[in-house]
């Protein structure tokens, strides 16, 4: 933001949009890979019914949890990097 409490500029809005896109696509990739790793054997091999059911259910629980965790971690990290200074207009005396 250009001034404290002001409106966001186009560059900042673009940065937020790119970061949200990155968070969603990287989370989707992570969830798909983990689901494939957990539930893949149940889909590829002839396993006992109980084991197949267990692997599919674990995969369906783990994938959305990892998706949400990845999106949240990326967006929180982005927000922390863009934190406003505690005293706007002040510079660090060590710089």
Short mmCIF file of C-alpha atoms in Angstrom, two decimals:
data_model
loop_
_atom_site.label_atom_id
_atom_site.label_comp_id
_atom_site.label_asym_id
_atom_site.label_seq_id
_atom_site.Cartn_x
_atom_site.Cartn_y
_atom_site.Cartn_z
CA UNK A 1 0.00 0.00 0.00
CA UNK A 2 1.28 3.41 -0.87
CA UNK A 3 0.10 5.09 2.31
CA UNK A 4 -1.09 3.77 5.64
CA UNK A 5 -4.79 2.93 5.30
CA UNK A 6 -4.77 3.72 1.58
CA UNK A 7 -5.98 1.68 -1.34
CA UNK A 8 -3.92 -1.10 -2.85
CA UNK A 9 -2.12 -0.39 -6.08
CA UNK A 10 -2.36 -2.55 -9.18
CA UNK A 11 1.03 -4.16 -8.54
CA UNK A 12 0.00 -5.23 -5.05
CA UNK A 13 -3.32 -6.63 -6.28
CA UNK A 14 -1.46 -8.56 -8.98
CA UNK A 15 0.99 -9.94 -6.41
CA UNK A 16 -1.87 -11.13 -4.22
CA UNK A 17 -3.59 -12.78 -7.20
CA UNK A 18 -0.41 -14.58 -8.22
CA UNK A 19 0.20 -15.74 -4.65
CA UNK A 20 -3.34 -17.10 -4.32
CA UNK A 21 -2.96 -18.95 -7.64
CA UNK A 22 0.36 -20.39 -6.53
CA UNK A 23 -1.11 -21.48 -3.21
CA UNK A 24 -4.06 -23.23 -4.87
CA UNK A 25 -2.10 -25.00 -7.61
CA UNK A 26 0.75 -26.13 -5.35
CA UNK A 27 -1.79 -27.39 -2.79
CA UNK A 28 -3.69 -29.27 -5.49
CA UNK A 29 -0.48 -30.89 -6.72
CA UNK A 30 0.55 -31.88 -3.18
CA UNK A 31 -2.88 -33.34 -2.40
CA UNK A 32 -2.96 -35.30 -5.67
CA UNK A 33 0.53 -36.74 -5.14
CA UNK A 34 -0.22 -37.75 -1.55
CA UNK A 35 -3.58 -39.26 -2.50
CA UNK A 36 -1.86 -41.23 -5.25
CA UNK A 37 0.84 -42.42 -2.88
CA UNK A 38 -1.63 -43.57 -0.24
CA UNK A 39 -4.58 -44.80 -2.32
CA UNK A 40 -2.65 -45.73 -5.47
CA UNK A 41 -1.83 -49.28 -4.40
CA UNK A 42 -5.52 -49.92 -3.73
CA UNK A 43 -6.38 -48.78 -7.23
CA UNK A 44 -3.54 -50.60 -9.00
CA UNK A 45 -3.28 -53.94 -7.21
CA UNK A 46 -5.73 -56.62 -6.22
CA UNK A 47 -5.68 -56.22 -2.44
CA UNK A 48 -8.10 -57.55 0.16
CA UNK A 49 -11.31 -55.51 0.27
CA UNK A 50 -10.65 -54.21 3.80
CA UNK A 51 -7.18 -52.96 2.89
CA UNK A 52 -8.45 -51.29 -0.30
CA UNK A 53 -11.21 -49.56 1.63
CA UNK A 54 -8.82 -48.43 4.35
CA UNK A 55 -6.28 -47.02 1.88
CA UNK A 56 -8.94 -45.14 -0.09
CA UNK A 57 -10.46 -43.63 3.05
CA UNK A 58 -7.10 -42.60 4.46
CA UNK A 59 -6.25 -41.01 1.12
CA UNK A 60 -9.56 -39.14 1.07
CA UNK A 61 -8.87 -37.77 4.56
CA UNK A 62 -5.20 -36.91 4.11
CA UNK A 63 -5.51 -35.15 0.74
CA UNK A 64 -7.95 -32.37 1.79
CA UNK A 65 -6.11 -31.82 5.07
CA UNK A 66 -2.81 -31.35 3.23
CA UNK A 67 -4.53 -29.12 0.65
CA UNK A 68 -5.85 -26.79 3.36
CA UNK A 69 -2.57 -26.79 5.27
CA UNK A 70 -0.59 -25.88 2.15
CA UNK A 71 -2.92 -23.05 1.13
CA UNK A 72 -2.90 -21.60 4.63
CA UNK A 73 0.87 -21.86 5.04
CA UNK A 74 1.60 -20.17 1.69
CA UNK A 75 -0.84 -17.32 2.28
CA UNK A 76 0.28 -16.73 5.89
CA UNK A 77 3.92 -16.63 4.79
CA UNK A 78 3.04 -14.14 2.04
CA UNK A 79 1.19 -11.94 4.52
CA UNK A 80 4.11 -11.98 6.98
CA UNK A 81 6.58 -10.95 4.26
CA UNK A 82 4.43 -7.91 3.45
CA UNK A 83 3.88 -6.79 7.06
CA UNK A 84 3.64 -3.07 7.64
CA UNK A 85 6.32 -1.40 9.78
CA UNK A 86 5.26 -0.63 13.33
CA UNK A 87 6.11 3.04 12.81
CA UNK A 88 5.42 4.08 9.20
CA UNK A 89 7.99 6.47 7.82
CA UNK A 90 10.70 5.41 10.24
CA UNK A 91 13.84 3.69 9.03
CA UNK A 92 16.08 1.27 10.83
CA UNK A 93 19.02 3.17 12.42
CA UNK A 94 21.37 0.31 11.50
CA UNK A 95 20.76 0.69 7.77
#
